[in-house]
Amino acid sequence: QVQLQESGPGLVKPSETLSLTCAVSGGSISSSNWWSWVRQPPGKGLEWIGEIYPSGSTNYNPSLKSRVTISVDKSRNQFSLKLSSVTAADTAVYYCAREMLRFGELLKSFDCWGQGTLVTVSS
Amino acid sequence: EIVLTQSPGTLSLSPGERATLSCRASQSVSGNYLAWYQQKPGQAPRLLIYGASSRATGIPDRFSGSGSGTDFTLTISRLEPEDFAVFYCQQYGGSPLFTFGPGTKVDIK
């Protein structure tokens, strides 16, 4: 079965760029799924950041769009998140997730999640 | 933006009791693209229900979802000890494409 694993620095300085990668194992990132990033500030709820299709098409949360870039590397079976000009408000657990696909239909929910990685923004 | 409101904020129940969680949307959810997740401390969310009423793979049948339009419900027929957690609803449509509710915590009475 497909497994997702986030990786990247756990500490980022204010005004710098947060960079994370999600490695996909047990399946191909080139399947007909959309792949998303979701974050969760400590003790708070979930916020969708954006998504990417294997072709490279993306959709972003308008509240973050000016600072977010999501990219895909099919040769490495992984996708990545870059969030620029970070502040303390960007401190969160960052999850990568797969949109559910069943019988060729995208079901607009997330059926596979990484374990999450905590990123702290602090000097 | 479609805003999701969940109630109650906290539900205190005993094992074996029935849990009823509500999720209300500020606008009609297109295609009934409404999902429910369970999250335990230190863990990623787990998909329970998609399409408002379809159980995800491996989810026990004590979990059921219902509703349409703007009002949705997650019911746990008989709470097991492992069910105590935070539950989130999530919708698709509008801008941003995906939004989550603030969550309902189900804790042990």
Coordinates of C-alpha atoms in Angstrom, one line a residue:
Chain A
Q1 CA 0.0 0.0 0.0
V2 CA 1.1 3.6 -0.6
Q3 CA 3.0 5.3 2.2
L4 CA 4.0 8.9 2.5
Q5 CA 6.9 10.3 4.4
E6 CA 7.7 14.0 4.9
S7 CA 11.2 15.3 5.4
G8 CA 12.9 18.6 5.9
P9 CA 14.3 21.0 8.4
G10 CA 12.5 21.1 11.7
L11 CA 13.6 24.7 12.4
V12 CA 13.4 27.7 10.0
K13 CA 14.3 31.3 10.7
P14 CA 11.7 34.0 10.3
S15 CA 11.7 35.5 6.7
E16 CA 13.4 32.4 5.3
T17 CA 11.8 29.7 3.1
L18 CA 10.4 26.5 4.5
S19 CA 11.2 23.5 2.3
L20 CA 9.7 20.0 2.7
T21 CA 9.6 16.9 0.6
C22 CA 7.1 14.1 0.6
A23 CA 8.4 10.7 -0.6
V24 CA 5.8 8.3 -2.0
S25 CA 6.5 4.6 -1.6
G26 CA 4.5 1.5 -2.5
G27 CA 3.0 3.2 -5.5
S28 CA 3.6 5.7 -8.2
I29 CA 3.2 9.4 -7.9
S30 CA 2.2 9.4 -11.6
S31 CA -1.1 7.7 -10.8
S32 CA -4.2 9.8 -11.4
N33 CA -4.2 11.2 -7.9
W34 CA -3.8 14.8 -6.7
W35 CA -1.2 15.2 -3.9
S36 CA -1.7 17.8 -1.2
W37 CA 0.0 19.5 1.7
V38 CA -2.0 20.2 4.9
R39 CA -0.8 21.9 8.0
Q40 CA -1.9 22.0 11.7
P41 CA -0.5 24.6 14.1
P42 CA 0.1 23.1 17.6
G43 CA -3.2 22.5 19.4
K44 CA -5.3 23.8 16.4
G45 CA -7.2 22.6 13.4
L46 CA -6.2 21.6 9.9
E47 CA -5.5 23.9 7.0
W48 CA -5.2 22.9 3.4
I49 CA -2.2 24.5 1.7
G50 CA -2.4 23.3 -1.9
E51 CA -2.2 20.4 -4.3
I52 CA -0.4 19.1 -7.3
Y53 CA -1.2 16.7 -10.1
P54 CA 1.6 14.5 -11.7
S55 CA 1.4 16.8 -14.8
G56 CA 2.5 19.7 -12.7
S57 CA -0.9 21.4 -12.4
T58 CA -1.4 23.1 -9.1
N59 CA -4.1 24.6 -6.9
Y60 CA -3.3 26.7 -3.9
N61 CA -5.1 28.1 -0.9
P62 CA -5.6 31.8 -1.7
S63 CA -4.5 32.8 1.8
L64 CA -1.1 31.3 1.1
K65 CA -0.9 31.5 -2.6
S66 CA 1.6 34.4 -2.8
R67 CA 4.1 32.4 -0.7
V68 CA 3.6 28.8 -1.8
T69 CA 5.1 26.7 -4.5
I70 CA 4.4 23.0 -4.8
S71 CA 6.4 20.9 -7.3
V72 CA 6.7 17.3 -8.3
D73 CA 9.7 15.1 -9.2
K74 CA 8.4 12.0 -10.9
S75 CA 11.8 10.5 -11.3
R76 CA 12.2 10.5 -7.5
N77 CA 8.5 9.7 -6.8
Q78 CA 8.2 12.7 -4.6
F79 CA 6.6 16.1 -4.3
S80 CA 7.7 19.2 -2.5
L81 CA 6.5 22.3 -0.7
K82 CA 8.2 25.7 -0.5
L83 CA 6.7 28.4 1.7
S84 CA 8.5 31.7 1.6
S85 CA 8.8 34.6 4.1
V86 CA 7.8 32.5 7.0
T87 CA 6.7 33.9 10.4
A88 CA 5.9 32.3 13.7
A89 CA 2.4 31.8 12.5
D90 CA 3.7 29.2 10.0
T91 CA 4.8 27.0 12.9
A92 CA 2.9 23.8 12.4
V93 CA 2.9 20.1 11.8
Y94 CA 3.0 19.7 8.0
Y95 CA 1.3 16.7 6.4
C96 CA 1.4 15.4 2.9
A97 CA -1.7 13.6 1.8
R98 CA -3.2 11.8 -1.2
E99 CA -6.6 12.6 -2.6
M100 CA -8.7 9.5 -2.8
L101 CA -9.2 7.9 -6.2
R102 CA -11.7 5.0 -6.6
F103 CA -12.7 3.4 -9.9
G104 CA -11.2 6.4 -11.7
E105 CA -13.2 9.0 -9.7
L106 CA -11.5 11.5 -7.5
L107 CA -13.5 11.6 -4.2
K108 CA -12.3 14.9 -2.8
S109 CA -11.1 13.5 0.5
F110 CA -7.7 12.4 1.7
D111 CA -7.2 8.6 2.2
C112 CA -3.5 8.4 2.8
W113 CA -1.4 10.7 5.0
G114 CA 2.2 11.0 6.0
Q115 CA 3.0 11.0 9.7
G116 CA 3.6 14.7 9.7
T117 CA 6.7 16.8 10.5
L118 CA 6.8 19.7 12.9
V119 CA 8.3 22.8 11.6
T120 CA 9.1 25.6 14.0
V121 CA 9.8 29.1 12.9
S122 CA 12.1 30.8 15.3
S123 CA 15.3 32.7 15.3
Chain B
E1 CA -15.0 30.4 1.2
I2 CA -17.2 27.7 2.6
V3 CA -16.9 27.8 6.4
L4 CA -17.6 24.6 8.4
T5 CA -19.0 24.8 11.9
Q6 CA -18.8 21.7 14.1
S7 CA -20.8 21.1 17.2
P8 CA -20.5 20.4 20.0
G9 CA -16.9 21.5 20.6
T10 CA -16.5 18.7 23.2
L11 CA -18.6 15.6 23.7
S12 CA -18.2 13.7 27.0
L13 CA -19.5 10.2 26.8
S14 CA -18.9 6.7 28.2
P15 CA -17.9 3.6 26.2
G16 CA -20.9 1.9 24.7
E17 CA -22.8 5.2 24.3
R18 CA -23.9 6.7 21.0
A19 CA -22.1 9.8 19.7
T20 CA -23.7 12.3 17.3
L21 CA -21.5 14.9 15.8
S22 CA -22.7 17.8 13.7
C23 CA -21.1 19.7 10.8
R24 CA -22.8 22.6 9.2
A25 CA -21.6 24.4 6.1
S26 CA -22.1 28.1 5.3
Q27 CA -23.1 27.2 1.8
S28 CA -24.3 24.0 0.2
V29 CA -21.5 21.5 -0.3
S30 CA -21.4 20.6 -4.0
G31 CA -21.6 16.9 -4.9
N32 CA -21.9 16.1 -1.2
Y33 CA -18.2 16.1 -1.1
L34 CA -18.1 16.0 2.7
A35 CA -15.6 13.8 4.6
W36 CA -15.0 13.0 8.2
Y37 CA -11.6 12.2 9.9
Q38 CA -10.5 11.0 13.2
Q39 CA -7.3 12.2 14.8
K40 CA -5.6 10.9 17.9
P41 CA -2.8 12.8 19.7
G42 CA 0.4 12.7 17.8
Q43 CA -1.1 11.0 14.8
A44 CA -2.2 12.0 11.3
P45 CA -5.9 12.3 10.6
R46 CA -7.6 9.0 9.4
L47 CA -10.3 9.1 6.8
L48 CA -13.6 7.6 8.2
I49 CA -16.3 8.8 5.8
Y50 CA -16.2 10.3 2.3
G51 CA -19.1 11.5 0.1
A52 CA -21.0 12.3 3.2
S53 CA -22.0 8.6 3.9
S54 CA -19.5 6.1 2.4
R55 CA -17.2 4.4 4.9
A56 CA -13.5 4.3 4.0
T57 CA -11.7 1.0 3.7
G58 CA -11.3 -0.8 7.0
I59 CA -13.6 1.5 8.9
P60 CA -16.0 -0.3 11.3
D61 CA -19.7 -0.1 10.6
R62 CA -20.3 1.6 14.0
F63 CA -19.3 4.7 12.1
S64 CA -21.9 6.2 9.8
G65 CA -22.3 9.5 8.0
S66 CA -25.4 11.2 6.8
G67 CA -26.7 14.5 5.5
S68 CA -26.7 16.7 2.5
G69 CA -26.6 20.3 1.4
T70 CA -25.4 22.2 4.5
D71 CA -26.1 19.8 7.4
F72 CA -24.1 16.7 8.0
T73 CA -23.8 14.2 10.9
L74 CA -21.3 11.6 12.0
T75 CA -22.7 8.9 14.2
I76 CA -20.8 6.4 16.2
S77 CA -23.3 3.9 17.3
R78 CA -21.5 2.4 20.3
L79 CA -18.3 4.0 21.4
E80 CA -15.3 1.8 21.8
P81 CA -12.3 2.8 24.0
E82 CA -10.2 3.4 20.9
D83 CA -12.8 5.9 19.4
F84 CA -12.1 8.7 21.8
A85 CA -10.3 11.4 19.7
V86 CA -10.9 14.6 17.8
F87 CA -13.1 14.4 14.7
Y88 CA -12.9 16.8 11.8
C89 CA -15.3 17.4 8.9
Q90 CA -13.9 18.5 5.5
Q91 CA -15.6 19.8 2.4
Y92 CA -14.5 20.3 -1.2
G93 CA -15.6 23.2 -3.4
G94 CA -15.3 26.9 -3.6
S95 CA -12.1 28.8 -2.7
P96 CA -10.1 27.4 -1.1
L97 CA -10.9 24.0 -2.6
F98 CA -10.7 22.2 0.7
T99 CA -11.7 23.4 4.1
F100 CA -11.9 21.7 7.5
G101 CA -14.1 22.3 10.4
P102 CA -12.6 23.2 13.8
G103 CA -13.2 19.8 15.2
T104 CA -15.2 18.0 17.9
K105 CA -13.4 16.3 20.7
V106 CA -15.0 13.2 22.0
D107 CA -13.6 12.4 25.5
I108 CA -14.3 9.9 28.1
K109 CA -16.9 10.9 30.7

